[in-house]
């Protein structure tokens, strides 16, 4: 893992965040913008380098399937796992190439080599997503979109006009957002708002279940985990081969084991055994 210091008040990331909230025009679903990105633009391929692309569990799932790789191999070859002192949940970032331009490893002469399965941030561009930090608890305020107008990007000179909603449809963002919302049930859980923290073991458990699905599958099927919960047999079979089913289970199981939510049902005999342990029987 790479060590990375948390953002300080004079950090450019903090300054950008403040600028976005203060200055950037906010876009709603029906607001319009002009943009086009195609091999004919003079800047084609220039933006896919030296960027921080944070990957969600669903981004990793799509990339591993696309590349036909095991999750642990993909994480090892293409990802960084930065560690910050105040980090509440695991973070995975796409690793840029070790060349001068720090190009994305998936960039080829004809553009993105994983286009149909490119990560959420690559789909969203040129739109950014922000939330008004208007409660003492953190980022719980209104979500809004804004235009990320990078100087290098000539896409804004193209004539095609979009509403935010049309851009989402065109880029297939809704599916990613649905998974993103399910992930937020973990990352924005009130456990964290009330000062809860995950120790290294639980942090690793969350990382494995969310991002390292092939490792998590081994854990699910090679341990006694399935004996402890009432899970539909067909769903168990689906988890053997479907990464989506396994990730759905991972989110539910983590909410149960990290935060005590009743998202999976414990078997009566397992509950009895736990009770017995608790009372010293
Ligand atoms: S994944 Fe594709 S679109 Fe995203 S930075 Fe890499 S090459 Fe560009
Ligand atoms: S800089 Fe803008 S227009 Fe150029 S390739 Fe990147 S997204 Fe497309």
PDB file of C-alpha atoms and ligand atoms in Angstrom:
ATOM      1  CA  UNK A   1       0.000   0.000   0.000  1.00  0.00           C
ATOM      2  CA  UNK A   2       1.164   3.589  -0.660  1.00  0.00           C
ATOM      3  CA  UNK A   3       1.260   6.158   2.072  1.00  0.00           C
ATOM      4  CA  UNK A   4      -0.592   9.359   1.274  1.00  0.00           C
ATOM      5  CA  UNK A   5      -1.125  12.252   3.642  1.00  0.00           C
ATOM      6  CA  UNK A   6      -4.676  13.493   4.327  1.00  0.00           C
ATOM      7  CA  UNK A   7      -5.653  16.753   2.605  1.00  0.00           C
ATOM      8  CA  UNK A   8      -4.746  19.865   4.616  1.00  0.00           C
ATOM      9  CA  UNK A   9      -6.488  23.268   4.439  1.00  0.00           C
ATOM     10  CA  UNK A  10      -3.959  24.572   1.866  1.00  0.00           C
ATOM     11  CA  UNK A  11      -4.090  21.348  -0.190  1.00  0.00           C
ATOM     12  CA  UNK A  12      -5.118  22.003  -3.841  1.00  0.00           C
ATOM     13  CA  UNK A  13      -7.831  19.311  -3.492  1.00  0.00           C
ATOM     14  CA  UNK A  14      -9.441  21.218  -0.612  1.00  0.00           C
ATOM     15  CA  UNK A  15      -9.155  24.489  -2.528  1.00  0.00           C
ATOM     16  CA  UNK A  16     -10.788  22.915  -5.608  1.00  0.00           C
ATOM     17  CA  UNK A  17     -13.604  21.541  -3.456  1.00  0.00           C
ATOM     18  CA  UNK A  18     -14.232  25.004  -1.974  1.00  0.00           C
ATOM     19  CA  UNK A  19     -14.101  26.587  -5.438  1.00  0.00           C
ATOM     20  CA  UNK A  20     -16.600  24.110  -6.836  1.00  0.00           C
ATOM     21  CA  UNK A  21     -19.049  24.793  -4.039  1.00  0.00           C
ATOM     22  CA  UNK A  22     -18.615  28.556  -4.308  1.00  0.00           C
ATOM     23  CA  UNK A  23     -18.164  29.296  -8.016  1.00  0.00           C
ATOM     24  CA  UNK A  24     -19.184  26.504 -10.370  1.00  0.00           C
ATOM     25  CA  UNK A  25     -22.629  26.792 -11.955  1.00  0.00           C
ATOM     26  CA  UNK A  26     -24.771  23.929 -10.665  1.00  0.00           C
ATOM     27  CA  UNK A  27     -26.480  21.756 -13.209  1.00  0.00           C
ATOM     28  CA  UNK A  28     -29.690  19.814 -12.671  1.00  0.00           C
ATOM     29  CA  UNK A  29     -30.883  16.835 -14.763  1.00  0.00           C
ATOM     30  CA  UNK A  30     -32.520  19.022 -17.438  1.00  0.00           C
ATOM     31  CA  UNK A  31     -29.812  21.667 -17.739  1.00  0.00           C
ATOM     32  CA  UNK A  32     -27.828  21.622 -20.974  1.00  0.00           C
ATOM     33  CA  UNK A  33     -24.189  21.818 -22.016  1.00  0.00           C
ATOM     34  CA  UNK A  34     -22.290  21.502 -25.305  1.00  0.00           C
ATOM     35  CA  UNK A  35     -19.721  18.757 -25.604  1.00  0.00           C
ATOM     36  CA  UNK A  36     -18.353  16.181 -28.031  1.00  0.00           C
ATOM     37  CA  UNK A  37     -15.513  13.674 -27.749  1.00  0.00           C
ATOM     38  CA  UNK A  38     -14.436  11.643 -30.780  1.00  0.00           C
ATOM     39  CA  UNK A  39     -11.229  10.703 -32.636  1.00  0.00           C
ATOM     40  CA  UNK A  40     -11.532  13.912 -34.708  1.00  0.00           C
ATOM     41  CA  UNK A  41     -10.897  16.302 -31.800  1.00  0.00           C
ATOM     42  CA  UNK A  42      -7.347  17.692 -31.697  1.00  0.00           C
ATOM     43  CA  UNK A  43      -6.944  16.675 -28.049  1.00  0.00           C
ATOM     44  CA  UNK A  44      -7.982  13.032 -28.611  1.00  0.00           C
ATOM     45  CA  UNK A  45      -6.416  10.748 -25.975  1.00  0.00           C
ATOM     46  CA  UNK A  46      -4.654  13.621 -24.187  1.00  0.00           C
ATOM     47  CA  UNK A  47      -6.855  13.498 -21.091  1.00  0.00           C
ATOM     48  CA  UNK A  48      -6.267   9.837 -20.212  1.00  0.00           C
ATOM     49  CA  UNK A  49      -3.121  10.353 -18.206  1.00  0.00           C
ATOM     50  CA  UNK A  50      -1.888  11.677 -14.882  1.00  0.00           C
ATOM     51  CA  UNK A  51      -5.361  11.505 -13.357  1.00  0.00           C
ATOM     52  CA  UNK A  52      -6.626  10.142 -10.056  1.00  0.00           C
ATOM     53  CA  UNK A  53      -9.378   7.709 -10.919  1.00  0.00           C
ATOM     54  CA  UNK A  54     -10.992   6.306  -7.786  1.00  0.00           C
ATOM     55  CA  UNK A  55     -12.554   2.920  -8.485  1.00  0.00           C
ATOM     56  CA  UNK A  56     -15.780   1.681  -6.937  1.00  0.00           C
ATOM     57  CA  UNK A  57     -16.353  -2.043  -6.308  1.00  0.00           C
ATOM     58  CA  UNK A  58     -18.547  -2.119  -9.418  1.00  0.00           C
ATOM     59  CA  UNK A  59     -15.792  -0.463 -11.502  1.00  0.00           C
ATOM     60  CA  UNK A  60     -13.407  -3.229 -10.420  1.00  0.00           C
ATOM     61  CA  UNK A  61     -16.020  -5.901 -11.144  1.00  0.00           C
ATOM     62  CA  UNK A  62     -16.574  -4.584 -14.678  1.00  0.00           C
ATOM     63  CA  UNK A  63     -12.843  -4.257 -15.391  1.00  0.00           C
ATOM     64  CA  UNK A  64     -11.990  -7.752 -14.143  1.00  0.00           C
ATOM     65  CA  UNK A  65     -14.703  -9.261 -16.299  1.00  0.00           C
ATOM     66  CA  UNK A  66     -13.652  -7.218 -19.277  1.00  0.00           C
ATOM     67  CA  UNK A  67     -10.010  -8.252 -18.946  1.00  0.00           C
ATOM     68  CA  UNK A  68     -10.789 -11.843 -17.933  1.00  0.00           C
ATOM     69  CA  UNK A  69      -8.683 -11.446 -14.803  1.00  0.00           C
ATOM     70  CA  UNK A  70      -9.030 -12.581 -11.225  1.00  0.00           C
ATOM     71  CA  UNK A  71      -9.757  -9.661  -8.915  1.00  0.00           C
ATOM     72  CA  UNK A  72      -6.489 -10.055  -7.005  1.00  0.00           C
ATOM     73  CA  UNK A  73      -4.461 -10.016 -10.226  1.00  0.00           C
ATOM     74  CA  UNK A  74      -6.270  -6.921 -11.468  1.00  0.00           C
ATOM     75  CA  UNK A  75      -5.779  -5.132  -8.134  1.00  0.00           C
ATOM     76  CA  UNK A  76      -2.119  -6.074  -8.129  1.00  0.00           C
ATOM     77  CA  UNK A  77      -1.410  -5.050 -11.712  1.00  0.00           C
ATOM     78  CA  UNK A  78      -3.620  -2.013 -12.272  1.00  0.00           C
ATOM     79  CA  UNK A  79      -4.506  -0.508  -8.904  1.00  0.00           C
ATOM     80  CA  UNK A  80      -3.049   1.452  -6.024  1.00  0.00           C
ATOM     81  CA  UNK A  81      -4.410   1.081  -2.510  1.00  0.00           C
ATOM     82  CA  UNK A  82      -3.563   4.386  -0.854  1.00  0.00           C
ATOM     83  CA  UNK A  83      -3.592   4.629   2.922  1.00  0.00           C
ATOM     84  CA  UNK A  84      -4.459   7.845   4.713  1.00  0.00           C
ATOM     85  CA  UNK A  85      -4.453   8.401   8.465  1.00  0.00           C
ATOM     86  CA  UNK A  86      -8.093   9.488   8.598  1.00  0.00           C
ATOM     87  CA  UNK A  87      -9.374   6.962   6.038  1.00  0.00           C
ATOM     88  CA  UNK A  88     -12.705   5.447   7.080  1.00  0.00           C
ATOM     89  CA  UNK A  89     -13.125   2.829   4.353  1.00  0.00           C
ATOM     90  CA  UNK A  90     -10.746   1.236   1.812  1.00  0.00           C
ATOM     91  CA  UNK A  91      -9.842   3.204  -1.312  1.00  0.00           C
ATOM     92  CA  UNK A  92      -8.753   1.829  -4.688  1.00  0.00           C
ATOM     93  CA  UNK A  93      -7.205   4.021  -7.395  1.00  0.00           C
ATOM     94  CA  UNK A  94      -6.328   3.155 -10.994  1.00  0.00           C
ATOM     95  CA  UNK A  95      -2.521   2.961 -11.345  1.00  0.00           C
ATOM     96  CA  UNK A  96      -1.163   5.106 -14.196  1.00  0.00           C
ATOM     97  CA  UNK A  97       1.780   3.894 -16.278  1.00  0.00           C
ATOM     98  CA  UNK A  98       5.259   4.681 -15.057  1.00  0.00           C
ATOM     99  CA  UNK A  99       6.097   6.864 -18.079  1.00  0.00           C
ATOM    100  CA  UNK A 100       6.556  10.627 -18.332  1.00  0.00           C
ATOM    101  CA  UNK A 101       2.938  11.295 -19.310  1.00  0.00           C
ATOM    102  CA  UNK A 102       1.670   8.802 -16.708  1.00  0.00           C
ATOM    103  CA  UNK A 103      -0.814   7.462 -19.218  1.00  0.00           C
ATOM    104  CA  UNK A 104      -3.678   5.203 -18.265  1.00  0.00           C
ATOM    105  CA  UNK A 105      -2.713   1.540 -18.783  1.00  0.00           C
ATOM    106  CA  UNK A 106      -5.882   1.015 -20.835  1.00  0.00           C
ATOM    107  CA  UNK A 107      -5.202   3.773 -23.344  1.00  0.00           C
ATOM    108  CA  UNK A 108      -4.445   2.631 -26.886  1.00  0.00           C
ATOM    109  CA  UNK A 109      -3.934   4.452 -30.212  1.00  0.00           C
ATOM    110  CA  UNK A 110      -7.625   4.292 -30.982  1.00  0.00           C
ATOM    111  CA  UNK A 111      -8.740   5.433 -27.531  1.00  0.00           C
ATOM    112  CA  UNK A 112      -9.889   3.661 -24.420  1.00  0.00           C
ATOM    113  CA  UNK A 113      -9.186  -0.066 -24.606  1.00  0.00           C
ATOM    114  CA  UNK A 114     -11.895  -0.894 -22.049  1.00  0.00           C
ATOM    115  CA  UNK A 115     -14.460   1.611 -23.311  1.00  0.00           C
ATOM    116  CA  UNK A 116     -17.637  -0.437 -22.718  1.00  0.00           C
ATOM    117  CA  UNK A 117     -16.461  -1.149 -19.153  1.00  0.00           C
ATOM    118  CA  UNK A 118     -14.635   2.096 -18.375  1.00  0.00           C
ATOM    119  CA  UNK A 119     -14.927   3.325 -14.782  1.00  0.00           C
ATOM    120  CA  UNK A 120     -17.603   5.718 -13.533  1.00  0.00           C
ATOM    121  CA  UNK A 121     -15.376   8.852 -13.488  1.00  0.00           C
ATOM    122  CA  UNK A 122     -14.466   8.286 -17.166  1.00  0.00           C
ATOM    123  CA  UNK A 123     -18.167   8.054 -18.044  1.00  0.00           C
ATOM    124  CA  UNK A 124     -19.084  11.143 -16.082  1.00  0.00           C
ATOM    125  CA  UNK A 125     -16.513  13.487 -17.635  1.00  0.00           C
ATOM    126  CA  UNK A 126     -17.074  16.386 -18.359  1.00  0.00           C
ATOM    127  CA  UNK A 127     -19.597  16.298 -15.536  1.00  0.00           C
ATOM    128  CA  UNK A 128     -18.526  16.376 -11.924  1.00  0.00           C
ATOM    129  CA  UNK A 129     -20.740  15.451  -9.012  1.00  0.00           C
ATOM    130  CA  UNK A 130     -20.692  17.307  -5.703  1.00  0.00           C
ATOM    131  CA  UNK A 131     -22.796  17.631  -2.579  1.00  0.00           C
ATOM    132  CA  UNK A 132     -23.394  20.727  -0.529  1.00  0.00           C
ATOM    133  CA  UNK A 133     -21.775  20.163   2.854  1.00  0.00           C
ATOM    134  CA  UNK A 134     -24.595  21.812   4.720  1.00  0.00           C
ATOM    135  CA  UNK A 135     -25.016  19.638   7.781  1.00  0.00           C
ATOM    136  CA  UNK A 136     -22.654  19.197  10.715  1.00  0.00           C
ATOM    137  CA  UNK A 137     -22.552  15.467   9.909  1.00  0.00           C
ATOM    138  CA  UNK A 138     -20.806  15.820   6.569  1.00  0.00           C
ATOM    139  CA  UNK A 139     -21.659  15.281   2.922  1.00  0.00           C
ATOM    140  CA  UNK A 140     -25.377  14.794   3.304  1.00  0.00           C
ATOM    141  CA  UNK A 141     -26.693  17.863   1.509  1.00  0.00           C
ATOM    142  CA  UNK A 142     -28.087  18.323  -2.005  1.00  0.00           C
ATOM    143  CA  UNK A 143     -26.250  16.571  -4.831  1.00  0.00           C
ATOM    144  CA  UNK A 144     -25.551  18.624  -7.908  1.00  0.00           C
ATOM    145  CA  UNK A 145     -23.525  18.410 -11.108  1.00  0.00           C
ATOM    146  CA  UNK A 146     -21.069  20.873 -12.577  1.00  0.00           C
ATOM    147  CA  UNK A 147     -18.882  21.116 -15.696  1.00  0.00           C
ATOM    148  CA  UNK A 148     -15.219  20.193 -15.325  1.00  0.00           C
ATOM    149  CA  UNK A 149     -13.735  22.408 -18.036  1.00  0.00           C
ATOM    150  CA  UNK A 150     -10.130  21.299 -18.396  1.00  0.00           C
ATOM    151  CA  UNK A 151      -7.996  23.643 -20.557  1.00  0.00           C
ATOM    152  CA  UNK A 152      -6.681  20.723 -22.616  1.00  0.00           C
ATOM    153  CA  UNK A 153     -10.193  19.592 -23.549  1.00  0.00           C
ATOM    154  CA  UNK A 154     -11.502  20.845 -26.893  1.00  0.00           C
ATOM    155  CA  UNK A 155     -14.732  18.884 -26.499  1.00  0.00           C
ATOM    156  CA  UNK A 156     -16.507  22.029 -25.336  1.00  0.00           C
ATOM    157  CA  UNK A 157     -16.027  23.560 -28.809  1.00  0.00           C
ATOM    158  CA  UNK A 158     -18.097  20.776 -30.394  1.00  0.00           C
ATOM    159  CA  UNK A 159     -21.685  21.658 -31.350  1.00  0.00           C
ATOM    160  CA  UNK A 160     -23.568  18.717 -29.815  1.00  0.00           C
ATOM    161  CA  UNK A 161     -25.876  19.715 -26.986  1.00  0.00           C
ATOM    162  CA  UNK A 162     -26.874  17.435 -24.105  1.00  0.00           C
ATOM    163  CA  UNK A 163     -29.006  17.619 -21.030  1.00  0.00           C
ATOM    164  CA  UNK A 164     -27.413  16.042 -17.947  1.00  0.00           C
ATOM    165  CA  UNK A 165     -30.037  13.308 -18.164  1.00  0.00           C
ATOM    166  CA  UNK A 166     -29.216  12.576 -21.836  1.00  0.00           C
ATOM    167  CA  UNK A 167     -25.513  12.385 -20.980  1.00  0.00           C
ATOM    168  CA  UNK A 168     -26.257   9.832 -18.263  1.00  0.00           C
ATOM    169  CA  UNK A 169     -28.265   7.699 -20.707  1.00  0.00           C
ATOM    170  CA  UNK A 170     -25.624   7.955 -23.410  1.00  0.00           C
ATOM    171  CA  UNK A 171     -22.790   6.997 -21.059  1.00  0.00           C
ATOM    172  CA  UNK A 172     -24.638   4.188 -19.225  1.00  0.00           C
ATOM    173  CA  UNK A 173     -24.188   5.925 -15.890  1.00  0.00           C
ATOM    174  CA  UNK A 174     -27.440   4.839 -14.212  1.00  0.00           C
ATOM    175  CA  UNK A 175     -26.308   1.243 -13.704  1.00  0.00           C
ATOM    176  CA  UNK A 176     -23.091   2.458 -12.068  1.00  0.00           C
ATOM    177  CA  UNK A 177     -25.062   4.868  -9.912  1.00  0.00           C
ATOM    178  CA  UNK A 178     -27.365   2.090  -8.666  1.00  0.00           C
ATOM    179  CA  UNK A 179     -24.327   0.117  -7.480  1.00  0.00           C
ATOM    180  CA  UNK A 180     -22.797   3.331  -6.153  1.00  0.00           C
ATOM    181  CA  UNK A 181     -25.853   3.982  -4.000  1.00  0.00           C
ATOM    182  CA  UNK A 182     -25.668   0.443  -2.580  1.00  0.00           C
ATOM    183  CA  UNK A 183     -21.973   1.001  -1.774  1.00  0.00           C
ATOM    184  CA  UNK A 184     -22.819   4.259   0.006  1.00  0.00           C
ATOM    185  CA  UNK A 185     -25.006   2.265   2.419  1.00  0.00           C
ATOM    186  CA  UNK A 186     -21.606   1.141   3.693  1.00  0.00           C
ATOM    187  CA  UNK A 187     -19.291   4.098   3.184  1.00  0.00           C
ATOM    188  CA  UNK A 188     -21.713   6.741   4.468  1.00  0.00           C
ATOM    189  CA  UNK A 189     -23.135   4.588   7.257  1.00  0.00           C
ATOM    190  CA  UNK A 190     -24.173   6.422  10.421  1.00  0.00           C
ATOM    191  CA  UNK A 191     -21.642   4.240  12.269  1.00  0.00           C
ATOM    192  CA  UNK A 192     -18.957   6.541  10.813  1.00  0.00           C
ATOM    193  CA  UNK A 193     -20.936   9.718  11.431  1.00  0.00           C
ATOM    194  CA  UNK A 194     -21.076   8.866  15.115  1.00  0.00           C
ATOM    195  CA  UNK A 195     -17.299   8.451  15.277  1.00  0.00           C
ATOM    196  CA  UNK A 196     -17.047   4.702  14.563  1.00  0.00           C
ATOM    197  CA  UNK A 197     -13.826   3.453  13.006  1.00  0.00           C
ATOM    198  CA  UNK A 198     -12.787   0.136  11.486  1.00  0.00           C
ATOM    199  CA  UNK A 199      -9.679  -1.562  12.817  1.00  0.00           C
ATOM    200  CA  UNK A 200      -7.173  -3.077  10.348  1.00  0.00           C
ATOM    201  CA  UNK A 201      -8.882  -6.483  10.336  1.00  0.00           C
ATOM    202  CA  UNK A 202     -12.348  -5.121   9.573  1.00  0.00           C
ATOM    203  CA  UNK A 203     -10.894  -2.709   7.036  1.00  0.00           C
ATOM    204  CA  UNK A 204      -9.284  -5.665   5.276  1.00  0.00           C
ATOM    205  CA  UNK A 205     -12.540  -7.615   5.451  1.00  0.00           C
ATOM    206  CA  UNK A 206     -14.368  -4.730   3.787  1.00  0.00           C
ATOM    207  CA  UNK A 207     -11.668  -4.392   1.139  1.00  0.00           C
ATOM    208  CA  UNK A 208     -11.790  -8.099   0.301  1.00  0.00           C
ATOM    209  CA  UNK A 209     -15.594  -8.328   0.171  1.00  0.00           C
ATOM    210  CA  UNK A 210     -15.998  -5.174  -1.923  1.00  0.00           C
ATOM    211  CA  UNK A 211     -13.021  -5.257  -4.246  1.00  0.00           C
ATOM    212  CA  UNK A 212     -11.348  -8.661  -4.196  1.00  0.00           C
ATOM    213  CA  UNK A 213     -14.371 -10.714  -5.204  1.00  0.00           C
ATOM    214  CA  UNK A 214     -12.473 -13.860  -6.194  1.00  0.00           C
ATOM    215  CA  UNK A 215     -10.828 -13.972  -2.749  1.00  0.00           C
ATOM    216  CA  UNK A 216     -14.183 -13.277  -1.143  1.00  0.00           C
ATOM    217  CA  UNK A 217     -15.765 -16.129  -3.127  1.00  0.00           C
ATOM    218  CA  UNK A 218     -13.114 -18.521  -1.767  1.00  0.00           C
ATOM    219  CA  UNK A 219     -13.889 -17.299   1.743  1.00  0.00           C
ATOM    220  CA  UNK A 220     -17.656 -17.697   1.290  1.00  0.00           C
ATOM    221  CA  UNK A 221     -17.461 -21.237  -0.097  1.00  0.00           C
ATOM    222  CA  UNK A 222     -14.449 -22.570   1.786  1.00  0.00           C
ATOM    223  CA  UNK A 223     -15.490 -21.462   5.274  1.00  0.00           C
ATOM    224  CA  UNK A 224     -18.512 -22.134   7.492  1.00  0.00           C
ATOM    225  CA  UNK A 225     -20.015 -18.766   6.610  1.00  0.00           C
ATOM    226  CA  UNK A 226     -22.920 -20.180   4.578  1.00  0.00           C
ATOM    227  CA  UNK A 227     -23.822 -22.580   7.388  1.00  0.00           C
ATOM    228  CA  UNK A 228     -24.428 -19.650   9.674  1.00  0.00           C
ATOM    229  CA  UNK A 229     -27.003 -17.791   7.577  1.00  0.00           C
ATOM    230  CA  UNK A 230     -30.335 -18.553   5.934  1.00  0.00           C
ATOM    231  CA  UNK A 231     -29.670 -17.806   2.289  1.00  0.00           C
ATOM    232  CA  UNK A 232     -31.815 -18.916  -0.625  1.00  0.00           C
ATOM    233  CA  UNK A 233     -30.169 -21.959  -2.265  1.00  0.00           C
ATOM    234  CA  UNK A 234     -30.585 -20.603  -5.785  1.00  0.00           C
ATOM    235  CA  UNK A 235     -28.879 -17.389  -4.734  1.00  0.00           C
ATOM    236  CA  UNK A 236     -26.004 -19.368  -3.232  1.00  0.00           C
ATOM    237  CA  UNK A 237     -25.581 -21.196  -6.550  1.00  0.00           C
ATOM    238  CA  UNK A 238     -25.702 -17.876  -8.412  1.00  0.00           C
ATOM    239  CA  UNK A 239     -22.911 -16.531  -6.233  1.00  0.00           C
ATOM    240  CA  UNK A 240     -20.647 -19.362  -7.421  1.00  0.00           C
ATOM    241  CA  UNK A 241     -20.425 -17.900 -10.907  1.00  0.00           C
ATOM    242  CA  UNK A 242     -21.998 -14.426 -10.832  1.00  0.00           C
ATOM    243  CA  UNK A 243     -19.808 -11.581  -9.554  1.00  0.00           C
ATOM    244  CA  UNK A 244     -22.869  -9.324  -9.394  1.00  0.00           C
ATOM    245  CA  UNK A 245     -24.700 -11.776  -7.077  1.00  0.00           C
ATOM    246  CA  UNK A 246     -21.582 -12.125  -4.939  1.00  0.00           C
ATOM    247  CA  UNK A 247     -21.163  -8.346  -4.673  1.00  0.00           C
ATOM    248  CA  UNK A 248     -24.834  -7.951  -3.689  1.00  0.00           C
ATOM    249  CA  UNK A 249     -24.260 -10.515  -0.933  1.00  0.00           C
ATOM    250  CA  UNK A 250     -20.983  -8.827   0.090  1.00  0.00           C
ATOM    251  CA  UNK A 251     -22.743  -5.504   0.679  1.00  0.00           C
ATOM    252  CA  UNK A 252     -25.501  -7.152   2.751  1.00  0.00           C
ATOM    253  CA  UNK A 253     -23.086  -9.306   4.729  1.00  0.00           C
ATOM    254  CA  UNK A 254     -20.829  -6.321   5.498  1.00  0.00           C
ATOM    255  CA  UNK A 255     -23.778  -4.275   6.765  1.00  0.00           C
ATOM    256  CA  UNK A 256     -24.596  -7.209   9.046  1.00  0.00           C
ATOM    257  CA  UNK A 257     -21.109  -7.917  10.295  1.00  0.00           C
ATOM    258  CA  UNK A 258     -19.695  -4.378  10.483  1.00  0.00           C
ATOM    259  CA  UNK A 259     -22.739  -2.456  11.639  1.00  0.00           C
ATOM    260  CA  UNK A 260     -25.104  -5.065  13.104  1.00  0.00           C
ATOM    261  CA  UNK A 261     -27.887  -4.439  10.565  1.00  0.00           C
ATOM    262  CA  UNK A 262     -30.377  -7.270  10.031  1.00  0.00           C
ATOM    263  CA  UNK A 263     -29.552  -7.575   6.347  1.00  0.00           C
ATOM    264  CA  UNK A 264     -28.907 -11.343   6.460  1.00  0.00           C
ATOM    265  CA  UNK A 265     -30.766 -13.825   8.610  1.00  0.00           C
ATOM    266  CA  UNK A 266     -28.748 -15.914  11.006  1.00  0.00           C
ATOM    267  CA  UNK A 267     -29.809 -19.624  11.259  1.00  0.00           C
ATOM    268  CA  UNK A 268     -31.565 -20.489  14.547  1.00  0.00           C
ATOM    269  CA  UNK A 269     -28.948 -23.134  15.421  1.00  0.00           C
ATOM    270  CA  UNK A 270     -26.115 -20.668  14.786  1.00  0.00           C
ATOM    271  CA  UNK A 271     -27.917 -18.027  16.860  1.00  0.00           C
ATOM    272  CA  UNK A 272     -28.306 -20.601  19.640  1.00  0.00           C
ATOM    273  CA  UNK A 273     -24.608 -21.420  19.504  1.00  0.00           C
ATOM    274  CA  UNK A 274     -23.725 -17.704  19.721  1.00  0.00           C
ATOM    275  CA  UNK A 275     -26.142 -17.256  22.656  1.00  0.00           C
ATOM    276  CA  UNK A 276     -24.599 -20.272  24.374  1.00  0.00           C
ATOM    277  CA  UNK A 277     -21.148 -18.770  23.975  1.00  0.00           C
ATOM    278  CA  UNK A 278     -22.322 -15.428  25.350  1.00  0.00           C
ATOM    279  CA  UNK A 279     -23.747 -16.960  28.539  1.00  0.00           C
ATOM    280  CA  UNK A 280     -20.806 -19.288  29.057  1.00  0.00           C
ATOM    281  CA  UNK A 281     -22.926 -22.453  28.497  1.00  0.00           C
TER     282      UNK A 281
HETATM  283  S1  LIG B   1     -10.115   3.810 -18.442  1.00  0.00           S
HETATM  284 FE1  LIG B   1     -10.281   4.492 -20.562  1.00  0.00          FE
HETATM  285  S2  LIG B   1     -11.390   6.441 -20.487  1.00  0.00           S
HETATM  286 FE2  LIG B   1     -10.640   6.011 -18.427  1.00  0.00          FE
HETATM  287  S3  LIG B   1      -8.650   7.039 -18.283  1.00  0.00           S
HETATM  288 FE3  LIG B   1      -8.249   4.951 -18.943  1.00  0.00          FE
HETATM  289  S4  LIG B   1      -8.193   5.002 -21.166  1.00  0.00           S
HETATM  290 FE4  LIG B   1      -9.176   6.911 -20.462  1.00  0.00          FE
HETATM  291  S1  LIG B   2      -9.639  16.123 -23.715  1.00  0.00           S
HETATM  292 FE1  LIG B   2     -11.904  16.191 -23.844  1.00  0.00          FE
HETATM  293  S2  LIG B   2     -12.420  16.074 -26.036  1.00  0.00           S
HETATM  294 FE2  LIG B   2     -10.247  15.562 -25.777  1.00  0.00          FE
HETATM  295  S3  LIG B   2     -10.253  13.325 -25.713  1.00  0.00           S
HETATM  296 FE3  LIG B   2     -10.365  14.042 -23.591  1.00  0.00          FE
HETATM  297  S4  LIG B   2     -12.557  14.188 -23.114  1.00  0.00           S
HETATM  298 FE4  LIG B   2     -12.366  13.993 -25.314  1.00  0.00          FE
END
